[in-house]
Tab-separated table of C-alpha atoms in Angstrom:
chain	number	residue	atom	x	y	z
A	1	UNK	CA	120.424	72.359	76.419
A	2	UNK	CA	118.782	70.872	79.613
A	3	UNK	CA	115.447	71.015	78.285
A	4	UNK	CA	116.690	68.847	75.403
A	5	UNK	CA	118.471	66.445	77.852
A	6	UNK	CA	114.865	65.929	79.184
A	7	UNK	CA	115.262	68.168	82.219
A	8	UNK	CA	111.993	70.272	82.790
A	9	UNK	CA	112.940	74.274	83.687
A	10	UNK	CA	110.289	75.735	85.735
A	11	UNK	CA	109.473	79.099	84.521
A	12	UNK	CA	110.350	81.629	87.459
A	13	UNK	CA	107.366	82.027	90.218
A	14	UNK	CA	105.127	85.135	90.146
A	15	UNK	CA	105.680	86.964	93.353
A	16	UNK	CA	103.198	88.408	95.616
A	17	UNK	CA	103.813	92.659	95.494
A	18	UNK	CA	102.139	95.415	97.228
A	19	UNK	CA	100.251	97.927	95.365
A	20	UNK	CA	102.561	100.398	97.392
A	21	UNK	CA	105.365	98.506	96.754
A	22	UNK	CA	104.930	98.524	92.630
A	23	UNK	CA	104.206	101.727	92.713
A	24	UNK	CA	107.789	102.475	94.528
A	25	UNK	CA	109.512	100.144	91.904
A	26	UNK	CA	108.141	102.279	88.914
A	27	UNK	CA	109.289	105.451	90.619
A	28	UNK	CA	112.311	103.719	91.218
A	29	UNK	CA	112.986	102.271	87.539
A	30	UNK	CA	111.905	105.599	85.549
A	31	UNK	CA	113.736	108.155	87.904
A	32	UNK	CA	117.173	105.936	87.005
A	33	UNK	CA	115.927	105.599	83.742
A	34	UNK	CA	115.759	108.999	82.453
A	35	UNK	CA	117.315	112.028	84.374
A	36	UNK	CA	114.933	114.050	83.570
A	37	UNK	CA	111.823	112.273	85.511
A	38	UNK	CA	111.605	113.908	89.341
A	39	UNK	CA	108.966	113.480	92.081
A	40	UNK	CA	107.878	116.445	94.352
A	41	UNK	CA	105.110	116.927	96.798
A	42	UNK	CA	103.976	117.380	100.148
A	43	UNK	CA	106.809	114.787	102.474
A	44	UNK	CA	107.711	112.605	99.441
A	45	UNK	CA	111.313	113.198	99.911
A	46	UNK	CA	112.754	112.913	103.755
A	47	UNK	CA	109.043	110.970	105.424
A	48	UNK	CA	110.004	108.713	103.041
A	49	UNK	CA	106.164	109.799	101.864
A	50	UNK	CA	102.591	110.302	103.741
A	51	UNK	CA	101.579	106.337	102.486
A	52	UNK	CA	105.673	105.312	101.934
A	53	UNK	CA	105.340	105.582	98.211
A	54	UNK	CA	108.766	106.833	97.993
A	55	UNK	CA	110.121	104.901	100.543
A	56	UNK	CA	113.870	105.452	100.097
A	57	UNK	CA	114.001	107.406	96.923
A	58	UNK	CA	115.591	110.358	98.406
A	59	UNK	CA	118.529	108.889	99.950
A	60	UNK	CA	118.830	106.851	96.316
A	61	UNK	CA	118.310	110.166	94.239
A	62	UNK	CA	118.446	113.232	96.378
A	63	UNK	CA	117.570	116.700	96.665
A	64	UNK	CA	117.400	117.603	92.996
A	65	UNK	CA	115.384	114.599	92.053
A	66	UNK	CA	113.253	113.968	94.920
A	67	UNK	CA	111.355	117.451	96.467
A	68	UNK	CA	109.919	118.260	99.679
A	69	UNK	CA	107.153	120.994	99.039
A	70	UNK	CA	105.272	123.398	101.106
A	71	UNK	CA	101.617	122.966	101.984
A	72	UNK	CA	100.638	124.812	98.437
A	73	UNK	CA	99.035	122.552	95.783
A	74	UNK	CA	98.588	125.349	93.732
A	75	UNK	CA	101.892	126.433	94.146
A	76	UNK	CA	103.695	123.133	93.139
A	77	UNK	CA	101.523	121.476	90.838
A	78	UNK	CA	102.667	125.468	88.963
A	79	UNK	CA	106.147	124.395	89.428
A	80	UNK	CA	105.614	120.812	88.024
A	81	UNK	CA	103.142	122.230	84.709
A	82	UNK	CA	106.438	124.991	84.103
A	83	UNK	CA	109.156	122.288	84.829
A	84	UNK	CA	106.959	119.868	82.075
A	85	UNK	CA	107.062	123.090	79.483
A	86	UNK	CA	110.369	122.571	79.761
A	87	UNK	CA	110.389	119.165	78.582
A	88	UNK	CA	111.175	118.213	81.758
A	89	UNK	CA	109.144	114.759	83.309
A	90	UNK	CA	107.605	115.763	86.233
A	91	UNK	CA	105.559	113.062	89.047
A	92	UNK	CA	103.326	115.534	90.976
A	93	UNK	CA	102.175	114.334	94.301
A	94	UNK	CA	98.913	114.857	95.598
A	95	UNK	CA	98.436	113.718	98.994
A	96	UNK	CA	95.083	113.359	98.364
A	97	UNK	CA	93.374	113.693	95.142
A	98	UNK	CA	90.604	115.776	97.610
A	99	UNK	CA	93.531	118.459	97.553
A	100	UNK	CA	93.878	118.444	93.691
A	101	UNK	CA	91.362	120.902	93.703
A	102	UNK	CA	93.358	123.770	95.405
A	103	UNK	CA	95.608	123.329	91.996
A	104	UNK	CA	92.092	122.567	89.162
A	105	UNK	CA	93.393	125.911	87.454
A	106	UNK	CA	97.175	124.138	86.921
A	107	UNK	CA	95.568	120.542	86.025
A	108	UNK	CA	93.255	121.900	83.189
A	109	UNK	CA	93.703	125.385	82.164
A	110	UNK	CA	97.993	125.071	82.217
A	111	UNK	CA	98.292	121.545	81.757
A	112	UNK	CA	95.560	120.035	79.784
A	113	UNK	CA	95.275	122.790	77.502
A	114	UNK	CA	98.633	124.066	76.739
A	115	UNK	CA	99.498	121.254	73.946
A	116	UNK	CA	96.347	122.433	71.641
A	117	UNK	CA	96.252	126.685	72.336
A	118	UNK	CA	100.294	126.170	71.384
A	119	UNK	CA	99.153	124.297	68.102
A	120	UNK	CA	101.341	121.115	69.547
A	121	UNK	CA	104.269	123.082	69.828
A	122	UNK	CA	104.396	122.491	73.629
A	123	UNK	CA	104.117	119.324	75.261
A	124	UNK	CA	103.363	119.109	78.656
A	125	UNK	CA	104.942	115.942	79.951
A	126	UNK	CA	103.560	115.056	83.556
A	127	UNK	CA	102.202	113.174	86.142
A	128	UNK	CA	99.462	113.636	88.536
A	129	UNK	CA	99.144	110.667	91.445
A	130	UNK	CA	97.837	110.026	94.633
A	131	UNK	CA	95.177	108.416	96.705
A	132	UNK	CA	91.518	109.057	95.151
A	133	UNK	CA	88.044	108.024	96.131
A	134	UNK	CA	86.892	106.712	99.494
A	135	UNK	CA	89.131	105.751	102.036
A	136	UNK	CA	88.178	104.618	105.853
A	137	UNK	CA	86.556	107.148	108.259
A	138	UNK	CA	87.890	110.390	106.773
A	139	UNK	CA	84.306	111.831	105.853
A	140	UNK	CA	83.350	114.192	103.260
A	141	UNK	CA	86.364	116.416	102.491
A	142	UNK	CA	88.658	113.103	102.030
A	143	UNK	CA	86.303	110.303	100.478
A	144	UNK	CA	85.828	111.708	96.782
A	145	UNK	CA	86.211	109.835	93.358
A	146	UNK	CA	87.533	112.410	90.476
A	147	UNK	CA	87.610	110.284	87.368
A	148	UNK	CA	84.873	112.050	85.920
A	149	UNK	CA	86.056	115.124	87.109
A	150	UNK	CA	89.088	114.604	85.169
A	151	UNK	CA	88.028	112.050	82.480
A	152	UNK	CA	85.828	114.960	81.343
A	153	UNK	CA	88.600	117.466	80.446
A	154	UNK	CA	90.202	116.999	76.918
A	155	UNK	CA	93.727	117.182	76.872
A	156	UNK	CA	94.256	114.954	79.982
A	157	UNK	CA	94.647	111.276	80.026
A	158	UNK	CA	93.152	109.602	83.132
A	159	UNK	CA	94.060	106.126	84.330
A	160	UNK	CA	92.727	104.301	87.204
A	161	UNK	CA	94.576	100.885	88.353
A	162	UNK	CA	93.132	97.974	90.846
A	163	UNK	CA	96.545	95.248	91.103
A	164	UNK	CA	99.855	95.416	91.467
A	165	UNK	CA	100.728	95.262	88.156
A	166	UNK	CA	98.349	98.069	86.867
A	167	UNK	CA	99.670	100.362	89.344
A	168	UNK	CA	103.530	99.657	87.994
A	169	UNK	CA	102.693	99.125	84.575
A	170	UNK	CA	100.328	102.177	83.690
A	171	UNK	CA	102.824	104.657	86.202
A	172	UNK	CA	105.821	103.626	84.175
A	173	UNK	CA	103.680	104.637	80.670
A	174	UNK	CA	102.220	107.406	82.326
A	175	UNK	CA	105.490	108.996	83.125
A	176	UNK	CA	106.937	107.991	79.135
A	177	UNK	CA	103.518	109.539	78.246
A	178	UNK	CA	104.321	112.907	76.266
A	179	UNK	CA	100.615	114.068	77.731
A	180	UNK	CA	99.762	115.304	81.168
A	181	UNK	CA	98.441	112.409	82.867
A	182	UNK	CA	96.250	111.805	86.002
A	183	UNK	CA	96.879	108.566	87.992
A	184	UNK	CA	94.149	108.053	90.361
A	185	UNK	CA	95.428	105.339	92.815
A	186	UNK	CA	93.460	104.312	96.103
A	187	UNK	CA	94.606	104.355	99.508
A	188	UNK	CA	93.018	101.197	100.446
A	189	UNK	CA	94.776	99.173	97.898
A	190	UNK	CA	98.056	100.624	99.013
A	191	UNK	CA	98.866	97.175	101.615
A	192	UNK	CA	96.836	94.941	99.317
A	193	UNK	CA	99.518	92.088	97.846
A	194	UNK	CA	98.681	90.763	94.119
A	195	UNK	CA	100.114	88.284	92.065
A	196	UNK	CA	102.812	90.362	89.809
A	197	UNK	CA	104.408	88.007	86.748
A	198	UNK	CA	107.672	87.417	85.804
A	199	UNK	CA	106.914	89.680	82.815
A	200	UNK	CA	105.901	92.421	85.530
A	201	UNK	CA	108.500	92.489	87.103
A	202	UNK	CA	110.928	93.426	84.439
A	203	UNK	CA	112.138	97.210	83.942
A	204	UNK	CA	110.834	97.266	80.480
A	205	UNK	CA	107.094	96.155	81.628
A	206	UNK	CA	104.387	98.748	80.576
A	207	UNK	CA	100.546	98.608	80.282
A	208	UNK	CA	99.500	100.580	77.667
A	209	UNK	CA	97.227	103.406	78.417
A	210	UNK	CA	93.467	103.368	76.932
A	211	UNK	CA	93.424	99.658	76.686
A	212	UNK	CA	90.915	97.442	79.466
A	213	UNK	CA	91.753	94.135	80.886
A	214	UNK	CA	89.166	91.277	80.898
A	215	UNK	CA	90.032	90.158	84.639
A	216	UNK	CA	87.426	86.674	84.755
A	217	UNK	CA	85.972	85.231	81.149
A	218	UNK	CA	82.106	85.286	81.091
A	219	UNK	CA	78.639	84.782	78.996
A	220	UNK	CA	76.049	86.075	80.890
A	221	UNK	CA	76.300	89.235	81.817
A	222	UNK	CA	79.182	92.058	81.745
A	223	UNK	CA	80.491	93.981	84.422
A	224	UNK	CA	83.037	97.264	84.044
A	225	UNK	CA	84.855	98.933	86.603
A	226	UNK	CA	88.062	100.465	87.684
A	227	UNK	CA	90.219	100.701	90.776
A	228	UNK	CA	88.862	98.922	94.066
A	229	UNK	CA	85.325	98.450	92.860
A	230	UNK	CA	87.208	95.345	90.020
A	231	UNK	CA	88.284	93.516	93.462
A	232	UNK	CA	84.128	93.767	94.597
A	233	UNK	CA	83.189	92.755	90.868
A	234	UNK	CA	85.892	89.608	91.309
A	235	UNK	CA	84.284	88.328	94.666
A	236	UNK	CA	80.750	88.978	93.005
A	237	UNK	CA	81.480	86.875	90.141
A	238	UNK	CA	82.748	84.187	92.604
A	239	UNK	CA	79.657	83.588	94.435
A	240	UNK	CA	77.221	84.302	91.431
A	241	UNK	CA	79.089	81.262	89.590
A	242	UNK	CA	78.405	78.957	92.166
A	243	UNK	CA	74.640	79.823	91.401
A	244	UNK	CA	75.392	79.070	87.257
A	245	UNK	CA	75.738	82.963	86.251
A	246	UNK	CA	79.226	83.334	84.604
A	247	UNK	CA	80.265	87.502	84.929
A	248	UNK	CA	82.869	88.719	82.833
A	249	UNK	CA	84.597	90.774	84.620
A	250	UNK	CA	86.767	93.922	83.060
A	251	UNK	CA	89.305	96.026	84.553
A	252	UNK	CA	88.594	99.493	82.829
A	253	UNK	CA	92.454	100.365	84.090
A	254	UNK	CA	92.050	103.732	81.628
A	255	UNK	CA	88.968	106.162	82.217
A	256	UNK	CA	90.188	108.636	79.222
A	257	UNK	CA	90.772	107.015	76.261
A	258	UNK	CA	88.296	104.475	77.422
A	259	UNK	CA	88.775	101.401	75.864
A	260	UNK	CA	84.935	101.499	74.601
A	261	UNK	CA	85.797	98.103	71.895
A	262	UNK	CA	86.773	95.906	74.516
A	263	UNK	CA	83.347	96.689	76.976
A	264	UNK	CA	81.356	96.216	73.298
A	265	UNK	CA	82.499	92.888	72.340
A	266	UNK	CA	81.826	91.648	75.747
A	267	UNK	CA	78.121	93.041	75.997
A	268	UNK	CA	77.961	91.588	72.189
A	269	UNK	CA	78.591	88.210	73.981
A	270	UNK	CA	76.932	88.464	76.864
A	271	UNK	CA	73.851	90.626	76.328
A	272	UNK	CA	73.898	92.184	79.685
A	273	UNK	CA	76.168	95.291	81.439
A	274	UNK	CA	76.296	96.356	84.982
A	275	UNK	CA	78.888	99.325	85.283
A	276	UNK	CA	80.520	99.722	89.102
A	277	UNK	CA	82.091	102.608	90.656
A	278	UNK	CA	82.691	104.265	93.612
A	279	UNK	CA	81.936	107.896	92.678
A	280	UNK	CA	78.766	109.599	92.491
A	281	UNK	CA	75.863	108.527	89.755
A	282	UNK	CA	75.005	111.436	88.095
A	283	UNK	CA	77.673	112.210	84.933
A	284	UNK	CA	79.878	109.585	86.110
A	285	UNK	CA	81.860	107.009	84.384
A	286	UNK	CA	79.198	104.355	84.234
A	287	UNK	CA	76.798	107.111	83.228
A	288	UNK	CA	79.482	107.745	79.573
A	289	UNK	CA	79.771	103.870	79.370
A	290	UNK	CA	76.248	103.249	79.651
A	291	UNK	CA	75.406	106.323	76.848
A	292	UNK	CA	78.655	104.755	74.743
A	293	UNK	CA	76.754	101.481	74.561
A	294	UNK	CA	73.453	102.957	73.727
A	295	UNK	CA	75.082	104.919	70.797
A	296	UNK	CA	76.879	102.439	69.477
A	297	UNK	CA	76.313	98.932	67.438
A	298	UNK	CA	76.483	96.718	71.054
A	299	UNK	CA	73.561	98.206	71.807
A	300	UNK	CA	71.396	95.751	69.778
A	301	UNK	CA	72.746	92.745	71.465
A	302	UNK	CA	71.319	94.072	74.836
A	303	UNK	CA	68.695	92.114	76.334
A	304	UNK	CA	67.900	94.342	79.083
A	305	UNK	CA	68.615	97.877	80.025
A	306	UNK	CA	71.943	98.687	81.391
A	307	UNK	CA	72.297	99.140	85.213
A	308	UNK	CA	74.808	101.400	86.686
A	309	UNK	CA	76.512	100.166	90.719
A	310	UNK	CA	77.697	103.496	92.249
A	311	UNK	CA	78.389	105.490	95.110
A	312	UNK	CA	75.428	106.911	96.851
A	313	UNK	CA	74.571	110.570	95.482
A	314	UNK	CA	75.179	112.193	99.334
A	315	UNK	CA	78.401	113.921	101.013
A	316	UNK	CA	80.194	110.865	101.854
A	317	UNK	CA	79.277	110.438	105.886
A	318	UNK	CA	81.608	110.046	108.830
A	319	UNK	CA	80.054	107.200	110.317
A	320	UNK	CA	81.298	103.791	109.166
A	321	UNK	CA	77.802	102.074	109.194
A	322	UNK	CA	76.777	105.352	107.137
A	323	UNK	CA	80.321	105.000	105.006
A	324	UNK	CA	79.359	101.272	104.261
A	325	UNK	CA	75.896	101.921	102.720
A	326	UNK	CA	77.617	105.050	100.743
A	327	UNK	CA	79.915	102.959	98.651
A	328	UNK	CA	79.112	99.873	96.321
A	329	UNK	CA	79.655	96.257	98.234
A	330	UNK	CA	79.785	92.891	97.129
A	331	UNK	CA	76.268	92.589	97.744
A	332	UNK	CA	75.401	95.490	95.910
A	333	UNK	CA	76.793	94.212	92.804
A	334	UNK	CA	74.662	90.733	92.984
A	335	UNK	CA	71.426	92.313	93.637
A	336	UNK	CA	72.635	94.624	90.380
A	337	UNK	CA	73.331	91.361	88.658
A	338	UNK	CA	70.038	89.481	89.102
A	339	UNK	CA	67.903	92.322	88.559
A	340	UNK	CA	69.320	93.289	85.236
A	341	UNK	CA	69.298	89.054	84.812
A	342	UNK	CA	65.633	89.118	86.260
A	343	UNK	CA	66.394	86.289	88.776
């Protein structure tokens, strides 16, 4: 009625949100959306949780819903995978993805399997999160990326979000998700504030699992990535355009399905890839998108051979100079760029 009276409604501001922040608001919306969903793990409950996560969820939700667990991935993530069998909707908490390998045997052999050896007659409905990849001085044992560790088990799914709204959107379908899922978050995107929509910020906002995001429009040359390595590709792109290369930017958001189609009809436009990542080179997710592309029909449009941005193929070191030169940087990504551009 206003707008016909000639008044002009503003549409409602996006809001700046923590990545820790969305990730509390999914928790938040799906544990008072469906009784069944509940969140355990090592000091999620009464500390509120190790990086806040679940700040306030256990004075919202309580004991039953909300679960303080002994030092024993193993012995949890067991709990969660027989609570899921149940058709329960489990959020498993890994303080570190680093620690996810006390409980491998749960995650793939109990979890990922179960679904297929029981002919689909049990689901396994769960959720795997917590920090992955490199973090800031914590050296080898804590600075790991396991998205190809995971993203090469069938059975899983595997999703790895960068912004605000990735982190809520693909947590809320991961939890809905009838499949065991793995959300591998990062630590140092926890305090980072992104733009989050109006549309975001509704209870009913999802991002659908297996499907990429093309983060900056381009035409000469492609680059892929997921988690913190999309906010290196972003600044990249920024000071290559001032120079007249236009990257095209995509925001991989699910390792497994991998949205293959969407990284095709890019390189089909732009002739060019450059993969990014923060794990290790050899078998990693650059390495499948880079053998994808060769084996598929995109592969003709290249002009020159695909280059893969990674983590450096060493223990990651303690040292921050050393810890710098381990993991891919803005400037890593523009050399990358011009010499698959040859300029």
């Amino acid at each position: 009625l206003q707008q016909r009276r000639g008044f002009r409604l503003s549409a409602p501001a996006a809001v700046q949100v923590t990545v820790r922040d969305a990730l509390n608001q999914a928790l938040d919306e799906e544990l008072e959306r469906d009784e069944r969903v509940f969140l355990l793990g090592e000091e999620v409950a009464q500390y509120d949780g190790a990086y806040k996560i679940s700040r306030g969820l256990w004075k919202k939700y309580g004991d039953n819903r909300v679960i303080d667990t002994p030092i024993s991935e193993m012995g949890f993530a067991g709990i969660a995978v027989g609570a899921a069998m149940v058709w329960l909707r489990p959020v498993c908490e890994f303080m570190t993805f680093n620690f996810s390998m006390q409980a491998i045997d749960q995650v793939i052999n109990s979890a990922a399997k179960t679904c297929y050896m029981s002919a689909g007659a049990i689901a396994v409905p769960i959720v795997f999160r917590g920090p992955n990849g490199a973090s800031a001085g914590v050296a080898a044992q804590h600075s790991q990326c396991f998205a190809a560790w995971y993203g090469h088990c069938p059975g899983l799914k595997v999703v790895s979000p960068w912004n605000a709204e990735d982190a809520k959107g693909l947590l809320k379908s991961a939890i809905r998700d009838d499949n065991p899922v793995v959300m591998l978050e990062n630590e140092l995107l926890y305090g980072v504030a992104f733009e989050m929509s109006e549309q975001a910020q509704s209870k009913d906002f999802v991002v659908p699992i297996g499907k990429a995001k093309i983060e900056r429009p381009g035409t000469h040359i492609t680059l892929v990535a997921h988690s913190r390595p999309v906010g290196h590709c972003m600044e990249a792109a920024s000071v290559l355009a001032k120079e007249g290369v236009e990257c095209e930017v995509i925001n991989l958001r699910t390792i497994r399905p991998m949205d293959i189609e969407t990284v095709e009809a890019s390189v089909v436009k732009t002739n060019h890839l450059v993969t990014v990542e923060g794990g290790w080179p050899q078998f990693g997710v650059g390495a499948e998108i880079c053998a994808r592309i060769m084996e598929g029909p995109a592969f003709n449009y290249l002009d020159a051979p695909a280059v893969r941005c990674t983590g450096a193929d060493v223990p990651m070191p303690y040292a921050k100079i050393l810890e710098d030169n381990c993991t891919p940087q803005v400037k890593d990504i523009i050399f990358a760029v011009k010499k698959t551009l040859n300029i």
